[in-house]
mmCIF file of C-alpha atoms in Angstrom:
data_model
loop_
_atom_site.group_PDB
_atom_site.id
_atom_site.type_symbol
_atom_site.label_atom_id
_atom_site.label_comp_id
_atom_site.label_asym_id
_atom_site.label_seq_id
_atom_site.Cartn_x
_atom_site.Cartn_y
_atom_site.Cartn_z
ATOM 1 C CA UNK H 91 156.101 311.707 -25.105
ATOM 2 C CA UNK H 92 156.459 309.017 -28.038
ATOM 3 C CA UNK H 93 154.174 309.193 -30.808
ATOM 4 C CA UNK H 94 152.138 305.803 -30.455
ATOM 5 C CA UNK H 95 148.973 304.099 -32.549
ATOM 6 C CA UNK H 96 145.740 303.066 -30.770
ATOM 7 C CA UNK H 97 144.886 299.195 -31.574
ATOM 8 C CA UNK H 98 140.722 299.068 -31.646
ATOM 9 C CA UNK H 99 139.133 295.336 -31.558
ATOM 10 C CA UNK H 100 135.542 295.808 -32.028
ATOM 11 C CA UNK H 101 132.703 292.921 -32.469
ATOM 12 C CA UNK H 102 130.545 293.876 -35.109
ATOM 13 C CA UNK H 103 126.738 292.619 -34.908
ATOM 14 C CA UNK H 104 127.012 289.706 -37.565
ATOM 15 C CA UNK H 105 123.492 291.272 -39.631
ATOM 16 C CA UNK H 106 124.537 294.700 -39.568
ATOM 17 C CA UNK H 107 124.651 295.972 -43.590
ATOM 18 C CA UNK H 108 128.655 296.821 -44.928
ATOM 19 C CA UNK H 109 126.945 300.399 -45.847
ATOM 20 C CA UNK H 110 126.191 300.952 -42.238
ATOM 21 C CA UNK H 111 129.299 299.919 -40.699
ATOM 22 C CA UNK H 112 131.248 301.978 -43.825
ATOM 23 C CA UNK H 113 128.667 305.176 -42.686
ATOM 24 C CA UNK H 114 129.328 305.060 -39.303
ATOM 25 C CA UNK H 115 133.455 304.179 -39.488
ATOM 26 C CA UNK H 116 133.485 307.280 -42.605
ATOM 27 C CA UNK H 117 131.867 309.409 -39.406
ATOM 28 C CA UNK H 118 134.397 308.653 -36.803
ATOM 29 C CA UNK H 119 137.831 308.401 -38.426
ATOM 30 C CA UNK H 120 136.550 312.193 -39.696
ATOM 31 C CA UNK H 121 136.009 312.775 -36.347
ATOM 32 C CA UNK H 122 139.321 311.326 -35.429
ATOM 33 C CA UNK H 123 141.371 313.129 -37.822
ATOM 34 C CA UNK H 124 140.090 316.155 -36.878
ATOM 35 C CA UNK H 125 141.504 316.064 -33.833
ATOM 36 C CA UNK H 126 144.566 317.861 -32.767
ATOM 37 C CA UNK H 127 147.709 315.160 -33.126
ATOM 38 C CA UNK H 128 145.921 312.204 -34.794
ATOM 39 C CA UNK H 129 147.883 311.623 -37.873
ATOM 40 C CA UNK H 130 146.090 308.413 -39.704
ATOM 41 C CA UNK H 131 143.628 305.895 -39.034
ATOM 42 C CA UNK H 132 143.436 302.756 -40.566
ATOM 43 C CA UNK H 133 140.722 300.000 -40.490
ATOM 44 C CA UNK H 134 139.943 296.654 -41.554
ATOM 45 C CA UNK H 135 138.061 293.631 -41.340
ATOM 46 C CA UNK H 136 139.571 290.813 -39.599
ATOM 47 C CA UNK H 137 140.063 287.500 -42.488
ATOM 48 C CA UNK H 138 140.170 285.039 -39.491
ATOM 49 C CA UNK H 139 136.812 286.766 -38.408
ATOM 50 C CA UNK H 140 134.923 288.917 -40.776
ATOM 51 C CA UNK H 141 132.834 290.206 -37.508
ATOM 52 C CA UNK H 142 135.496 291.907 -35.942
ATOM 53 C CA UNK H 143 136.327 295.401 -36.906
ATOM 54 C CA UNK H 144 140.327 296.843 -36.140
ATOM 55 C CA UNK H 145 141.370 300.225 -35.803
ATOM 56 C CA UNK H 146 144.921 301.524 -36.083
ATOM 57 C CA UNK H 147 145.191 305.254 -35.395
ATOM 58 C CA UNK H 148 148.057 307.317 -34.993
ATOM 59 C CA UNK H 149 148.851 310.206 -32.666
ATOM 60 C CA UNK H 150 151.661 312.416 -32.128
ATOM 61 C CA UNK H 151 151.705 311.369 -28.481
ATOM 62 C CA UNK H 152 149.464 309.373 -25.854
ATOM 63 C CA UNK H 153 148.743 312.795 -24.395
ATOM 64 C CA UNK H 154 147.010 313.480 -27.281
ATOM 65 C CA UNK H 155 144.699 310.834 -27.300
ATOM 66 C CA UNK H 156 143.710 311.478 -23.934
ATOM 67 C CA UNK H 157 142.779 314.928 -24.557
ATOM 68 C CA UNK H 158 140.081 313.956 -27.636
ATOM 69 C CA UNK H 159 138.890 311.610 -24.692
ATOM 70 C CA UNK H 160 138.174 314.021 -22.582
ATOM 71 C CA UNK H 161 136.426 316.164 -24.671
ATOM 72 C CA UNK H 162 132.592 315.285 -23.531
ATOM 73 C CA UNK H 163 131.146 316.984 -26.863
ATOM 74 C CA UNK H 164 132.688 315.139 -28.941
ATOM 75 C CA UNK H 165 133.974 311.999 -27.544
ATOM 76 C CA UNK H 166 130.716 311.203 -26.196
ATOM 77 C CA UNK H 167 128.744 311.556 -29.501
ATOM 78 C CA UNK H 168 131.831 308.974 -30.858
ATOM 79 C CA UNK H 169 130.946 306.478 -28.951
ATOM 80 C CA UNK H 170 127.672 306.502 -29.641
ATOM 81 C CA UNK H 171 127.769 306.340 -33.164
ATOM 82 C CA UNK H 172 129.290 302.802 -33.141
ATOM 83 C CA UNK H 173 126.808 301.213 -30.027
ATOM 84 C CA UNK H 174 124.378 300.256 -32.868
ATOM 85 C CA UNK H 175 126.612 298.307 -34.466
ATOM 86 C CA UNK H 176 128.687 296.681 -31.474
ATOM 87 C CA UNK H 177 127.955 293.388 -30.719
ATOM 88 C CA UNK H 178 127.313 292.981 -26.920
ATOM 89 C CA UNK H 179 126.806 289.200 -26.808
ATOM 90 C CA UNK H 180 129.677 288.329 -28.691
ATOM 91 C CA UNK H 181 131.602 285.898 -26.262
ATOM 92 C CA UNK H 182 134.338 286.860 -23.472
ATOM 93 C CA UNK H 183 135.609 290.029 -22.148
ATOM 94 C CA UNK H 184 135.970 292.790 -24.818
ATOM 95 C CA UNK H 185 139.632 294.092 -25.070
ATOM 96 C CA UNK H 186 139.906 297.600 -24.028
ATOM 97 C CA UNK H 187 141.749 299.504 -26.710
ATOM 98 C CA UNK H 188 145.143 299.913 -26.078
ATOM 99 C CA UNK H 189 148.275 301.987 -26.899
ATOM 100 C CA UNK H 190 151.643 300.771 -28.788
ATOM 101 C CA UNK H 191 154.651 302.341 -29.382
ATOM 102 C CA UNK H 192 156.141 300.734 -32.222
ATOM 103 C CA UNK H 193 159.632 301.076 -34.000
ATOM 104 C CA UNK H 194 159.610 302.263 -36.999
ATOM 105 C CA UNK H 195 156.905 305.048 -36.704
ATOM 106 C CA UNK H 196 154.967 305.211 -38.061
ATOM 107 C CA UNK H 197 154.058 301.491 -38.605
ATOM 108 C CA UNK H 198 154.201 301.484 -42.515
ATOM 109 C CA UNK H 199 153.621 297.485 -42.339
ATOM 110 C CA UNK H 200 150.337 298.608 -41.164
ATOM 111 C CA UNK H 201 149.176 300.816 -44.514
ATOM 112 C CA UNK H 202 147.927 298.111 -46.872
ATOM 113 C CA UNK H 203 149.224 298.168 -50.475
ATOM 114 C CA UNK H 204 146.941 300.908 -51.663
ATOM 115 C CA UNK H 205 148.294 303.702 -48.915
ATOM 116 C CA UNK H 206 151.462 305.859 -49.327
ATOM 117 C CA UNK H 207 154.414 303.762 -48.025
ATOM 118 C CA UNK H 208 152.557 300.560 -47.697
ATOM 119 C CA UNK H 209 154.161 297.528 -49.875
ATOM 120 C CA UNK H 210 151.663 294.894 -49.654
ATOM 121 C CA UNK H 211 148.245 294.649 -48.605
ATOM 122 C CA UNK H 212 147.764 292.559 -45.910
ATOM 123 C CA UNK H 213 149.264 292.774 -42.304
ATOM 124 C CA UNK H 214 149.894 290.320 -40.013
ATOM 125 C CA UNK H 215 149.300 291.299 -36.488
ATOM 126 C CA UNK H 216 151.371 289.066 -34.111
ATOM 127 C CA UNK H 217 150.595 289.996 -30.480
ATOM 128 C CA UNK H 218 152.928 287.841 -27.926
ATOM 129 C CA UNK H 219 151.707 288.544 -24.027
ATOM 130 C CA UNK H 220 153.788 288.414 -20.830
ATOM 131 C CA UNK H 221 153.400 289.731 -17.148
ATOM 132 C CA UNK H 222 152.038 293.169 -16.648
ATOM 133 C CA UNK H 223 155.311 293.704 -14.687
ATOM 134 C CA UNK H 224 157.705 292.208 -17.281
ATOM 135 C CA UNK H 225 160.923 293.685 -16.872
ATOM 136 C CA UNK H 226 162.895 296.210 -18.736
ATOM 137 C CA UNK H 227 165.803 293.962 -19.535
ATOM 138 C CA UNK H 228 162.604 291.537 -20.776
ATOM 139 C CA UNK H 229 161.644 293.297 -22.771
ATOM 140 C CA UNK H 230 164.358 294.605 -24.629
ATOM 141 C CA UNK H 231 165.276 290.592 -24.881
ATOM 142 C CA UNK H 232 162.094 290.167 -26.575
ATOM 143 C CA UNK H 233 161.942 292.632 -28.779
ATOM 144 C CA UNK H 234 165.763 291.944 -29.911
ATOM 145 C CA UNK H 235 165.033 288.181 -30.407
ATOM 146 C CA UNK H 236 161.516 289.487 -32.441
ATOM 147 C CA UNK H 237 163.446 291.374 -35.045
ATOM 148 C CA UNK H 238 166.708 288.152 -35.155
ATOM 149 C CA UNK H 239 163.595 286.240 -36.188
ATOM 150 C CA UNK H 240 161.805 288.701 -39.020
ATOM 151 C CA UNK H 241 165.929 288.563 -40.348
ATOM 152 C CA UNK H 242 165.696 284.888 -40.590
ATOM 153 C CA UNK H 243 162.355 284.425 -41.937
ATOM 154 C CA UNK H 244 163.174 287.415 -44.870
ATOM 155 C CA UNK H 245 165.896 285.209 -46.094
ATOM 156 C CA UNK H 246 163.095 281.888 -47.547
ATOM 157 C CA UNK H 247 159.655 283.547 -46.925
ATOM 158 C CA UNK H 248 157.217 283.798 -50.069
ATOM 159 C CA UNK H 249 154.800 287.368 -50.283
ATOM 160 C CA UNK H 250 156.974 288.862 -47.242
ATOM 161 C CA UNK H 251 157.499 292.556 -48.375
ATOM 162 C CA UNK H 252 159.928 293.473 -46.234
ATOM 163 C CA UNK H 253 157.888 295.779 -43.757
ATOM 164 C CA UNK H 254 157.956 294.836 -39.952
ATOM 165 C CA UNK H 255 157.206 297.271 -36.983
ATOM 166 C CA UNK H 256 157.644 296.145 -33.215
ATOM 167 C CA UNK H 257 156.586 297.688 -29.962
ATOM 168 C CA UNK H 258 155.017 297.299 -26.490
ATOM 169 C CA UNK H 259 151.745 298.010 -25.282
ATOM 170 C CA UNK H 260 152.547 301.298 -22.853
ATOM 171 C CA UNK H 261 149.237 299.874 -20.663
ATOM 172 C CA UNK H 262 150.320 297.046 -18.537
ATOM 173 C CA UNK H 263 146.523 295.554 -18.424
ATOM 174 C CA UNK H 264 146.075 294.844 -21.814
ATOM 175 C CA UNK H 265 143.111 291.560 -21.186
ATOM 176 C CA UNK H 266 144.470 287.763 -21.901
ATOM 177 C CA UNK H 267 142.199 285.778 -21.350
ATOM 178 C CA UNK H 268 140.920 287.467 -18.175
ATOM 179 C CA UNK H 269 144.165 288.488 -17.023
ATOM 180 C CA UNK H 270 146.039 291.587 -16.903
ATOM 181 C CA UNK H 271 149.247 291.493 -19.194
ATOM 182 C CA UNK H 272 151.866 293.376 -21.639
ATOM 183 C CA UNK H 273 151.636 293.031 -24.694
ATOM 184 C CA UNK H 274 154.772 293.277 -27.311
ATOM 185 C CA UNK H 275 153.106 293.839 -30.764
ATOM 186 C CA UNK H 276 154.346 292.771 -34.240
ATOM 187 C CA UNK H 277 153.481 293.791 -37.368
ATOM 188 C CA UNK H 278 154.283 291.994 -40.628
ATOM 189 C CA UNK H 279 153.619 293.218 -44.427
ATOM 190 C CA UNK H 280 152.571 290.260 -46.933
ATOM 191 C CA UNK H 281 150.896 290.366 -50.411
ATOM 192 C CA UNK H 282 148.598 287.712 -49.442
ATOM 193 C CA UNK H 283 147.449 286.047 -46.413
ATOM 194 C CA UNK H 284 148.116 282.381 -48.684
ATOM 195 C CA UNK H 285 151.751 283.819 -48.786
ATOM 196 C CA UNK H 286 151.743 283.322 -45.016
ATOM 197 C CA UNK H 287 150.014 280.698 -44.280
ATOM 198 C CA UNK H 288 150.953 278.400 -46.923
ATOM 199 C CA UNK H 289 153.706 279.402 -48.502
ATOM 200 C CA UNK H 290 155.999 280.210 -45.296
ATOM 201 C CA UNK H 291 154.088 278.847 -42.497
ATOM 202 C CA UNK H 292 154.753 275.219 -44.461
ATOM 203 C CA UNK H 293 158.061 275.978 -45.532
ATOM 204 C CA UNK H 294 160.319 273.829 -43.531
ATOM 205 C CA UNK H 295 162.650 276.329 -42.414
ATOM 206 C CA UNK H 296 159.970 277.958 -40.699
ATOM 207 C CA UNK H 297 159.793 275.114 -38.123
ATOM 208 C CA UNK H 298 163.802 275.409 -37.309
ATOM 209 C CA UNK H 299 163.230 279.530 -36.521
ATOM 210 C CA UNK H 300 159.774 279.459 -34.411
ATOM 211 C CA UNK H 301 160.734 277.990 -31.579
ATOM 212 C CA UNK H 302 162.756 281.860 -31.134
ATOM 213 C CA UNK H 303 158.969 283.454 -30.762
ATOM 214 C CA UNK H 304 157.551 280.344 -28.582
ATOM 215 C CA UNK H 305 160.121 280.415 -26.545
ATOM 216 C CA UNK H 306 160.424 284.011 -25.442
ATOM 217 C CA UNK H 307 161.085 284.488 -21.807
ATOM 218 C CA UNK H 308 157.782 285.184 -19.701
ATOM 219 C CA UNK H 309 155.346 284.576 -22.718
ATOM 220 C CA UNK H 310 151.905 283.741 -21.735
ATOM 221 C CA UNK H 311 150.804 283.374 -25.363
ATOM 222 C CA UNK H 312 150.120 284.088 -28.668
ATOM 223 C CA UNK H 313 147.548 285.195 -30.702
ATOM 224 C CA UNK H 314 147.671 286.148 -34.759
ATOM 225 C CA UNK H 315 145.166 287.612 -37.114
ATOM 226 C CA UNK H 316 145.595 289.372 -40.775
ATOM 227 C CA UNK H 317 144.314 292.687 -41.597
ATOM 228 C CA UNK H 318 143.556 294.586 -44.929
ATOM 229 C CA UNK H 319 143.545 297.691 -44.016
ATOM 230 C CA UNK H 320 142.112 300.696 -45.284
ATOM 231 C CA UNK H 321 144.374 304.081 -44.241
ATOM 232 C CA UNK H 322 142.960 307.455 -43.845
ATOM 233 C CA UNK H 323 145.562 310.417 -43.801
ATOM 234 C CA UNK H 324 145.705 313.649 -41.737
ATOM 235 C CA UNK H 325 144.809 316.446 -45.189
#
């Protein structure tokens, strides 16, 4: 089995104290990297919405994952540290964590500035959705025409450091917008989100090379946020 990362989207109750959330999230990534196969765990805030919480983690395989799940002692205690904090009434369906297998591995775009191989630190997380039965020959189209785009954008983008991963979702129900889809996930280093947003999104070059990641065969849609993640190692 590939090694793959776990993407986490959790809504976090807006009143809940940072300390709490930091307690709680300190708790589980130990718990998580205590676990045979998990290698790192990252986390972060969301800048487009301070309320949701990501986690990254990476195992050696999906196989390994499954096995901490199923581990009633401990996974069950897990889950029960973060209910306090979740927010139940935030709105729509809550995205079931997922599983990626992205190339490079691990995902170094991912780290934030501050963590061993990370260049810059924020991450862009670009997640384009198509069919749960997408094709093979799809999706290697996709994922080809993903990385001819990251070439063309490295040649005029401002705060791009150079660090991309790409990969698809290995569950083929991952929710959009109430619908069961695939999900081909890209991840892009920056030194600032302003870097992005400003300084690339508005460059006009960035309008000539777009329509490549609009236009993808089978895509459903789009959605983008930033991360600044903080990444816990394996000791």
């Amino acid at each position: 089995m590939p090694p793959v990362t776990e993407l986490v989207i959790l809504p976090i109750k807006p009143d809940t104290p940072d300390a709490t959330v930091s307690s709680i999230l300190d708790a589980n990534v130990a718990t998580l990297l205590a676990q045979p196969g998990c290698q790192r765990v990252r986390s972060s805030r969301v800048h487009e919405d301070p309320n949701k919480l990501r986690l990254f983690a990476d195992w050696e395989s999906l196989a390994a994952h499954r096995a901490f799940a199923a581990k009633p002692d401990e996974y069950g205690p897990f889950l029960q540290r973060m209910g306090p904090i979740i927010d139940a009434s935030a709105g729509g369906p809550r995205k079931a964590p997922y599983h990626v297998e992205f190339s490079p591995f691990p995902p170094l775009a991912l780290n934030g500035g501050g963590a061993a191989g990370g260049k810059g630190p924020v991450s862009e997380i670009l997640t384009a959705y198509f069919a749960s039965d997408v094709g093979d020959a799809a999706r290697e189209a996709a994922v080809k025409t993903m990385r001819e785009f990251l070439a063309k954008m490295a040649s005029f983008a401002e705060g791009f450091t150079g660090q991309t991963a790409v990969g698809w979702s290995v569950e083929t129900d991952v929710d959009y917008k109430g619908e069961p889809s695939r999900a081909l996930v890209t991840v892009i280093g920056w030194t600032s989100v302003e870097a992005h947003m400003k300084k690339t999104r508005e460059n006009p070059e960035f309008e000539k090379i777009i329509p490549m990641v609009r236009g993808l065969e089978g895509l459903k849609g789009i959605e983008m946020v930033h991360v600044t993640n903080t990444t816990v190692e394996r000791s």
